[in-house]
Tab-separated table of C-alpha atoms and ligand atoms in Angstrom:
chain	number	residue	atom	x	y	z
X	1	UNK	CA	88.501	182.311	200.196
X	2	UNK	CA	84.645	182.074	199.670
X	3	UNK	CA	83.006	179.729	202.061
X	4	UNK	CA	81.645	176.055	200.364
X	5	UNK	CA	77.935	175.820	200.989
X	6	UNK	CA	76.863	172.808	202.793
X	7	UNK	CA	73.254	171.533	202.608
X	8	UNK	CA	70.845	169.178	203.530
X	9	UNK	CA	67.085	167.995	204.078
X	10	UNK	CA	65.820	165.477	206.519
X	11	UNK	CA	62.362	164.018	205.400
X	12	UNK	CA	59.783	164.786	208.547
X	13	UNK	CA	57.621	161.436	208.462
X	14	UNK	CA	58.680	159.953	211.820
X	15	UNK	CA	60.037	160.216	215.109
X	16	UNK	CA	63.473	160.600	214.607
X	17	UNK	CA	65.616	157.688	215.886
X	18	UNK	CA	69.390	156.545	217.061
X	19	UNK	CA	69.678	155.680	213.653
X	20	UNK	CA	69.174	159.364	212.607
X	21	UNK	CA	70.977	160.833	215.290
X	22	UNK	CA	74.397	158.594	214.515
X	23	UNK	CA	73.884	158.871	211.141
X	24	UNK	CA	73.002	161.872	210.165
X	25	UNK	CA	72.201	164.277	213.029
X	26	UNK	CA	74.901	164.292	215.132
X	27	UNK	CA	77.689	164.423	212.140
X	28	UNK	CA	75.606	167.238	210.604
X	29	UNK	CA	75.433	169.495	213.621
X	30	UNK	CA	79.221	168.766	214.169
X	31	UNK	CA	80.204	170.007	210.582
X	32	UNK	CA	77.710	172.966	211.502
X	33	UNK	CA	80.530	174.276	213.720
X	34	UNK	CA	83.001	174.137	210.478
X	35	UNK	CA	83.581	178.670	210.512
X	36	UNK	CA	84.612	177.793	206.828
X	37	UNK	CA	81.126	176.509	206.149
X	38	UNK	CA	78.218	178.139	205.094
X	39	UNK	CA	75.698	175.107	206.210
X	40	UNK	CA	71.797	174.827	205.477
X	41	UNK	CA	69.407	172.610	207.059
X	42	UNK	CA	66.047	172.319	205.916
X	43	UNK	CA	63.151	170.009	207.367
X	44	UNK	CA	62.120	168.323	203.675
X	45	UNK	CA	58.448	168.072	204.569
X	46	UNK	CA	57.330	168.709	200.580
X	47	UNK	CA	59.245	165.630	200.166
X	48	UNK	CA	57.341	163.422	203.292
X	49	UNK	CA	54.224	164.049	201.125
X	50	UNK	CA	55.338	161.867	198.580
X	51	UNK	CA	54.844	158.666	201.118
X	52	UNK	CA	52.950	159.780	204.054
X	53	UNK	CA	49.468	161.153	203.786
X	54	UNK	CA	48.568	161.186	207.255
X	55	UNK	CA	48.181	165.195	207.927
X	56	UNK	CA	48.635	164.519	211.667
X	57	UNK	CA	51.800	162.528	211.599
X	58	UNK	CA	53.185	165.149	209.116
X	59	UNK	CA	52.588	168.123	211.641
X	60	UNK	CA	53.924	166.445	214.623
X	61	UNK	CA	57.166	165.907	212.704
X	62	UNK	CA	57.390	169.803	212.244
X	63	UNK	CA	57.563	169.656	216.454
X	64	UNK	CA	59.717	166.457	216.681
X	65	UNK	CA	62.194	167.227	213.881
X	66	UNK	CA	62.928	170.626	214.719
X	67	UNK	CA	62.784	170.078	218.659
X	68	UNK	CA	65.224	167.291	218.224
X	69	UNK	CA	68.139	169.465	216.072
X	70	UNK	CA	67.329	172.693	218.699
X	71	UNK	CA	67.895	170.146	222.026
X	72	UNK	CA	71.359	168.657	219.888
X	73	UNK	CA	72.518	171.953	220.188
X	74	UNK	CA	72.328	173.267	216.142
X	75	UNK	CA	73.549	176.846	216.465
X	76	UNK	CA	71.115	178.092	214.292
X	77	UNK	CA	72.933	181.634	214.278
X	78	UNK	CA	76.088	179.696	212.484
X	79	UNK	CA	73.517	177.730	209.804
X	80	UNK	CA	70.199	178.445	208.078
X	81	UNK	CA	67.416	175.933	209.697
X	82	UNK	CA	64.554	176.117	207.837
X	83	UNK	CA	61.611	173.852	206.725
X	84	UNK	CA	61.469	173.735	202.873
X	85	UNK	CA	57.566	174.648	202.369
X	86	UNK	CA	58.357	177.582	204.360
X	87	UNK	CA	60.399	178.442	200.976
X	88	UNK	CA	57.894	179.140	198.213
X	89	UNK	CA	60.671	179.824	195.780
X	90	UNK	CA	61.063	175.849	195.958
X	91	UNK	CA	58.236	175.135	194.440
X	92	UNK	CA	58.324	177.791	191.972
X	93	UNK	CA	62.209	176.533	190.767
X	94	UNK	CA	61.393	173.129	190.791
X	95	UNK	CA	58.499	173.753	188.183
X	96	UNK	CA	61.357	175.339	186.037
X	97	UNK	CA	63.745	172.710	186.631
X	98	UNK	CA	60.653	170.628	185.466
X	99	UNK	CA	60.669	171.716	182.259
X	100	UNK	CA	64.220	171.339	181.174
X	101	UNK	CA	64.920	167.806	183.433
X	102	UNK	CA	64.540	165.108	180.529
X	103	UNK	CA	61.588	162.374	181.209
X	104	UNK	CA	63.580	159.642	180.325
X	105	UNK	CA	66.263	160.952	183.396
X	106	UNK	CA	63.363	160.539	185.406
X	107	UNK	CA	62.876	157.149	184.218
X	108	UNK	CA	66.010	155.985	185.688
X	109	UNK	CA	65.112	156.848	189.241
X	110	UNK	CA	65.831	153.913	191.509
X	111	UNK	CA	63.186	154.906	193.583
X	112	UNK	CA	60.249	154.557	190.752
X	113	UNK	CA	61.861	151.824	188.911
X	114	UNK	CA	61.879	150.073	192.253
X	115	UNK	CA	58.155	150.707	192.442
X	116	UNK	CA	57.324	149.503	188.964
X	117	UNK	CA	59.732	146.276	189.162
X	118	UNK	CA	57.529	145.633	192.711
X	119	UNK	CA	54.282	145.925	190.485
X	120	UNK	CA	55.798	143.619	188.032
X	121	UNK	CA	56.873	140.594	190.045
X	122	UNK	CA	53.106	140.980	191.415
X	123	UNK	CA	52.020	140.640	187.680
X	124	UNK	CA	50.342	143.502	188.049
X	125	UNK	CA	48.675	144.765	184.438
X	126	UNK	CA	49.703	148.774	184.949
X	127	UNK	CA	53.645	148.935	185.598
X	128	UNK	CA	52.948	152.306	187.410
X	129	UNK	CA	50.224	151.273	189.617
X	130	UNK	CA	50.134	153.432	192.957
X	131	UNK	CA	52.595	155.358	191.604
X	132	UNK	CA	52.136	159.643	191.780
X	133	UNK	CA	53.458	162.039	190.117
X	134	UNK	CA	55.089	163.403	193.387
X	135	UNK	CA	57.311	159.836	193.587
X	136	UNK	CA	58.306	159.794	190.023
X	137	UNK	CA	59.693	163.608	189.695
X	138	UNK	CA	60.720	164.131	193.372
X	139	UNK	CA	64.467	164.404	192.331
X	140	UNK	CA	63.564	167.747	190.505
X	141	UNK	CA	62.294	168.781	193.678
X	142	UNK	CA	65.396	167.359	195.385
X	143	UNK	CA	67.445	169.337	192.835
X	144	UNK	CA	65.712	172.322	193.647
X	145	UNK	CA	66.157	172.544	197.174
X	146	UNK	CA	69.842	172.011	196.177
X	147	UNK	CA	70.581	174.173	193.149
X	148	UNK	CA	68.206	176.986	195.381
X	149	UNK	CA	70.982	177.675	197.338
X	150	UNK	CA	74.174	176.819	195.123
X	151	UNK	CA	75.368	174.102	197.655
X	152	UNK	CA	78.791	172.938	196.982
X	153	UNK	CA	78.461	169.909	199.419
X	154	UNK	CA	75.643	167.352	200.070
X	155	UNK	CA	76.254	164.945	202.828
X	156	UNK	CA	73.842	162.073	202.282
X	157	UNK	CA	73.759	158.247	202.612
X	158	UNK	CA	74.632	155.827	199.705
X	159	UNK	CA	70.736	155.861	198.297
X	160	UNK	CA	70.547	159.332	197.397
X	161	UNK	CA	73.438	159.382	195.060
X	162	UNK	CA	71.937	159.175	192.241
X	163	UNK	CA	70.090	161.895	193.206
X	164	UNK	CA	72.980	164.071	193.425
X	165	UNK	CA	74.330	163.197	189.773
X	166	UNK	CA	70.454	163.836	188.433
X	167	UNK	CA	70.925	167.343	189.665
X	168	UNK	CA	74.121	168.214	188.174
X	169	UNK	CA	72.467	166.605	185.148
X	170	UNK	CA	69.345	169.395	185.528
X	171	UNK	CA	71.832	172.054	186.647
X	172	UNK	CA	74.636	171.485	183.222
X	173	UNK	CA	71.590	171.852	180.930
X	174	UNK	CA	70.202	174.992	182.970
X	175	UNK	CA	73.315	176.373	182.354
X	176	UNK	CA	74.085	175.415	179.227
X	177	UNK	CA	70.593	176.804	177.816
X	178	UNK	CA	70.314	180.314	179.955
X	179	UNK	CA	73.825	180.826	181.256
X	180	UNK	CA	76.016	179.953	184.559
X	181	UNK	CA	73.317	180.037	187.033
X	182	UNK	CA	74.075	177.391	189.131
X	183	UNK	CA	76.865	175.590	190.760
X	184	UNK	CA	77.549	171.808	190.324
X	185	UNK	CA	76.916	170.191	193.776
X	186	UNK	CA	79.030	166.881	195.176
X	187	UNK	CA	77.205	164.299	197.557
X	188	UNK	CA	79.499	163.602	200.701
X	189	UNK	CA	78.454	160.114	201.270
X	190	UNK	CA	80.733	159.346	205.080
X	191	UNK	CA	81.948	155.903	204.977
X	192	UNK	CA	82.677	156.374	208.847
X	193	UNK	CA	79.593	156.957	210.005
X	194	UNK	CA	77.688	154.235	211.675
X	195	UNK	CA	75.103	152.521	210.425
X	196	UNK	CA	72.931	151.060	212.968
X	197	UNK	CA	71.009	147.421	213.089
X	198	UNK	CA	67.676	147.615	214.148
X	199	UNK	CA	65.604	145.568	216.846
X	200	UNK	CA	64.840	142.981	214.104
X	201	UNK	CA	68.613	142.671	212.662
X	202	UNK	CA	68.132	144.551	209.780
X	203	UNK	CA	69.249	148.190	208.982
X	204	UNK	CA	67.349	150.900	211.403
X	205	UNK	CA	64.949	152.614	209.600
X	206	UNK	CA	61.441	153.947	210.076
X	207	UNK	CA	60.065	152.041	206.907
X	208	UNK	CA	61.053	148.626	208.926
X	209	UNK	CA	59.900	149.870	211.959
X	210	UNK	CA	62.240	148.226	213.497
X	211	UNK	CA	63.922	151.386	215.256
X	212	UNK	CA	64.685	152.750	218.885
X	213	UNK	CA	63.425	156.768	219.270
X	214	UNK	CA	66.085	158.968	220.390
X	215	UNK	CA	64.428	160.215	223.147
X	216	UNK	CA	62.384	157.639	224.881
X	217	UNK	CA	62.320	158.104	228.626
X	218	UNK	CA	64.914	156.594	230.373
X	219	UNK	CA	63.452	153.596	231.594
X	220	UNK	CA	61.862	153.268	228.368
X	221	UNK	CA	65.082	153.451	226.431
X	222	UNK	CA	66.514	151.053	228.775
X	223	UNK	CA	63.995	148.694	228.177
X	224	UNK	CA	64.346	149.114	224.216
X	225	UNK	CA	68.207	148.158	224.700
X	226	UNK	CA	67.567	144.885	226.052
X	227	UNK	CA	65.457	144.093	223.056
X	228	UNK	CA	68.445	144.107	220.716
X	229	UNK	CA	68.819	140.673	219.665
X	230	UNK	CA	72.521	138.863	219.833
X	231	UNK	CA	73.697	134.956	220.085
X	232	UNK	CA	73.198	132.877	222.239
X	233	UNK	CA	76.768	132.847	223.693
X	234	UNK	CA	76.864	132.409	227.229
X	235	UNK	CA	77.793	134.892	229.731
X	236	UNK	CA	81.689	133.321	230.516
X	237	UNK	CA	82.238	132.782	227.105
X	238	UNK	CA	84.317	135.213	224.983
X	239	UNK	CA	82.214	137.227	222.965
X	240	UNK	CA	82.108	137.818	219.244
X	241	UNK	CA	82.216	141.254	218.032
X	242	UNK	CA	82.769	141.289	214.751
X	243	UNK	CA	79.761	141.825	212.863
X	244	UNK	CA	78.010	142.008	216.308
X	245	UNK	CA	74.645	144.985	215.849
X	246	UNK	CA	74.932	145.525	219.918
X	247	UNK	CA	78.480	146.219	219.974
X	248	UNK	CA	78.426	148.233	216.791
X	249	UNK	CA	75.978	150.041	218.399
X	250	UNK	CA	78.454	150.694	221.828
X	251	UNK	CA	80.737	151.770	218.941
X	252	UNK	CA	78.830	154.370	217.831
X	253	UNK	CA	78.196	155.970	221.289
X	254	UNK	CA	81.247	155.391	223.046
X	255	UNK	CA	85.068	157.100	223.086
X	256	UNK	CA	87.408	155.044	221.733
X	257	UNK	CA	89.257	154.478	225.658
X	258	UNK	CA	85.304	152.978	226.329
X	259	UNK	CA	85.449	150.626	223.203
X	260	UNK	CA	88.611	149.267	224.313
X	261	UNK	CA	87.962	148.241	227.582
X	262	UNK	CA	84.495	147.005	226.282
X	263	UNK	CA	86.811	144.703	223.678
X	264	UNK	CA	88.947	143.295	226.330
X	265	UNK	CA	85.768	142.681	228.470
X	266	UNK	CA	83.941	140.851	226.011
X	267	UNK	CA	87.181	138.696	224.840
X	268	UNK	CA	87.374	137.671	228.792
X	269	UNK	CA	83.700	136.700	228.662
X	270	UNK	CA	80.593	139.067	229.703
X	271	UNK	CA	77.133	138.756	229.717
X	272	UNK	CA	75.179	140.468	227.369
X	273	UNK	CA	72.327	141.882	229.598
X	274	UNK	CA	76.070	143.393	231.239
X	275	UNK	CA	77.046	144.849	227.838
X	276	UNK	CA	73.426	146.181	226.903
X	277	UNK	CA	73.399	147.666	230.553
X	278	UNK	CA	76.730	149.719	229.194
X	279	UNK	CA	75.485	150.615	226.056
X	280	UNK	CA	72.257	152.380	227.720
X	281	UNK	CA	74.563	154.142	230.168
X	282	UNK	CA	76.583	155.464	227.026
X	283	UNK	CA	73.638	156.519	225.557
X	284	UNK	CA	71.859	158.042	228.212
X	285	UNK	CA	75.069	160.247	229.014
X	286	UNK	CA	74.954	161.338	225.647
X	287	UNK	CA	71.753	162.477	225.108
X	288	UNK	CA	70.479	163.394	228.580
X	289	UNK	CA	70.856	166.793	228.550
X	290	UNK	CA	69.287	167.035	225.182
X	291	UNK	CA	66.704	164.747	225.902
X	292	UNK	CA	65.685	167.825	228.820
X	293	UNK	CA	65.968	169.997	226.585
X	294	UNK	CA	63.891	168.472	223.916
X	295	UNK	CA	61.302	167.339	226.688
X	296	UNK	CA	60.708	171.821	226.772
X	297	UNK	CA	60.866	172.450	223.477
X	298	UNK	CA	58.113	170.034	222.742
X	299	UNK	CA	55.874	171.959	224.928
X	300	UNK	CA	56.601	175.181	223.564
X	301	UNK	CA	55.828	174.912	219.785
X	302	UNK	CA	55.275	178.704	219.508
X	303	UNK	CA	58.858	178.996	220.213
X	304	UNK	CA	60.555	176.826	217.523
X	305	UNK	CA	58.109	178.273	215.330
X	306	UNK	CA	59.687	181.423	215.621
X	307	UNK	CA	62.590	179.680	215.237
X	308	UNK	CA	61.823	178.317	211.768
X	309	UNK	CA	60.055	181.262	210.211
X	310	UNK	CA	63.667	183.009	210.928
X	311	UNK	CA	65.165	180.618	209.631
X	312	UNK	CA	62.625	181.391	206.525
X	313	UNK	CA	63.214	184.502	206.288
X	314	UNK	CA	67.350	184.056	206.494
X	315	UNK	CA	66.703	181.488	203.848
X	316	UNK	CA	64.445	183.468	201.554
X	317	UNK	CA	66.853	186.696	201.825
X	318	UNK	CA	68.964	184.571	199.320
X	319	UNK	CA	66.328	182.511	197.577
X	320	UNK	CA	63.863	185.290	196.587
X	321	UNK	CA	66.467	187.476	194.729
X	322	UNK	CA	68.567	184.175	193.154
X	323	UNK	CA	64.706	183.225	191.758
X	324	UNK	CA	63.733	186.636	190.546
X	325	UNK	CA	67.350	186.534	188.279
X	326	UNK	CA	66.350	183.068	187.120
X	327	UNK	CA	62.860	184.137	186.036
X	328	UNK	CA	64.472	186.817	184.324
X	329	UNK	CA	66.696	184.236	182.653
X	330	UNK	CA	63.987	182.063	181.424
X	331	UNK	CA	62.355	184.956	180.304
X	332	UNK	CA	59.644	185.514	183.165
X	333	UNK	CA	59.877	189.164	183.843
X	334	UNK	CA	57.832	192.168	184.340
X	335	UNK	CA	57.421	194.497	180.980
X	336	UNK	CA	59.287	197.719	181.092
F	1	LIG	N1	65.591	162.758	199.805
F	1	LIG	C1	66.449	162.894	200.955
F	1	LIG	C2	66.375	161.612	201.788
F	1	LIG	O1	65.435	160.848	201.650
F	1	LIG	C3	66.060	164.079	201.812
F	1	LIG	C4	66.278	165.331	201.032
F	1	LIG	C5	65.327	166.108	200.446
F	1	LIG	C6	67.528	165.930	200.753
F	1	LIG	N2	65.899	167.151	199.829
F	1	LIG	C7	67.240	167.088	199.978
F	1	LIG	C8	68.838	165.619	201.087
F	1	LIG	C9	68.251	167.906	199.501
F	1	LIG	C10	69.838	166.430	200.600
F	1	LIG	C11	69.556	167.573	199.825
F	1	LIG	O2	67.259	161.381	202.582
């Protein structure tokens, strides 16, 4: 049976978070383990261009991002961890995908029509103010770093759907025009994963700002937990938790024998400083060791740089021979 090729990129403009970990990290490195999967990973830093143009911030992510999948424990003998402008046969497919991906697809983005309906309701007079290039065609370069590696399966969250069906779109008129080149990839969005509430109530996510790193220092973390913001319920009276962000969050960290006697202690009436106090003790024992771990590998960036270049060159043993036969199919070849 040939393996299905799983795949996906994590954007490198932050610090990566609980949010992250829960919903995307820790699932991803788990599937990792899958022997019937061939699984890529790729830090998407062409991509963090697109919104942050702060050269520092982009480098440290390089560190943080890759220290923080190493210290989870990615086996990166079982997948291919690479960063994708390691990859210059990325760049060099998404300008073909470029020319056969239909403007008016492109039009439909969520993300750009987002940005134009934002200049609108502010009456702006250009519709595409502050909008570059680099927003408006980023799912070609999206559907690159897909079709690249004929990826079967792309586990990603709800808003990057679209993205998914705008590369099969790209990839069925590749095809169609030069011949079976690539294969049609599914998103794998997890309806089980958590989704965490940030410190201000809304979803956790770097653009709110609004998020707890993964791995703060202890007492910092600690500290951070008490922040989250519940009712005002006394301490003896039963707690909701339905629809509750801190116990959601105690969901997401704890085993299920954990959850239930959290349930039965918050129907008999606890405090929440009690509960928060629980929830950083989950956490902690979860990431602990990796937070150790990812306290080395910060200082040794000459190591996981050696880690991603051979993850590179594992990458690029596929991608520079799949390019060279698509050149050839477009007709970009060398005479005689
Ligand atoms: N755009 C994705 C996001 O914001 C990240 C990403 C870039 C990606 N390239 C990808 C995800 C390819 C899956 C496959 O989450």
């Amino acid at each position: 049976m040939k393996k299905m090729t799983v795949l996906t990129g994590i954007t490198t403009s932050g610090t990566p978070h609980l949010g992250n970990y829960v919903g995307a990290i820790r699932p991803a490195i788990e599937a990792s383990r899958d022997e019937n999967v061939n699984s890529y990973y790729f830090l998407a830093d062409f991509h963090s261009l697109i919104k942050c143009h702060d050269p520092a911030r982009i480098h440290q992510s390089r560190l943080e991002v890759a220290a923080t999948w190493l210290a989870l424990g990615l086996d990166t003998d079982k997948s291919t961890f690479y960063c994708q402008s390691d990859i210059p046969e990325i760049p060099e497919l998404t300008w073909i995908l470029t020319c056969m991906t239909a403007k008016g697809l492109m039009n439909r983005a969520h993300a750009y029509k987002a940005a134009v309906q934002a200049n609108e309701e502010e009456k702006s007079v250009d519709p595409d103010k502050g909008i570059t290039m680099g927003l408006y065609s980023y799912p070609i370069l999206m559907a690159a770093d897909i079709l690249m590696f004929n990826a079967n399966i792309v586990p990603v969250g709800r808003d990057q759907i679209q993205h998914l069906e705008m590369t099969r779109d790209i990839a069925q008129r590749f095809n169609h025009h030069f011949g079976e080149h690539f294969a049609l990839p599914e998103a794998r969005v997890d309806e089980s994963t958590a989704v965490l509430t940030g410190l201000d109530g809304r979803k956790m996510s770097k653009s709110y700002n609004n998020y707890i790193p993964l791995f703060l220092p202890e007492k910092a973390l600690r500290k951070q937990i008490m922040k989250i913001v519940t009712n005002s319920q006394a301490p003896e009276e039963p707690k909701e938790t339905e629809g509750c962000a801190l116990f959601d969050m105690y969901r997401a960290f704890a085993t299920p024998d954990q959850v239930a006697g959290m349930l039965h202690k918050c129907a008999q009436g606890i405090g929440w400083g009690h509960v928060k106090q629980e929830l950083f003790e989950v956490i902690n024992a979860q990431i602990g060791d990796a937070r150790e771990k990812y306290n080395d590998l910060i200082q040794n960036p000459v190591y996981i740089e050696s880690v991603l270049n051979q993850g590179a060159e594992k990458a690029r043993a596929h991608s520079r021979p799949f390019l060279d036969k698509i050149r050839q199919a477009v007709g970009i070849a060398p005479l005689g």
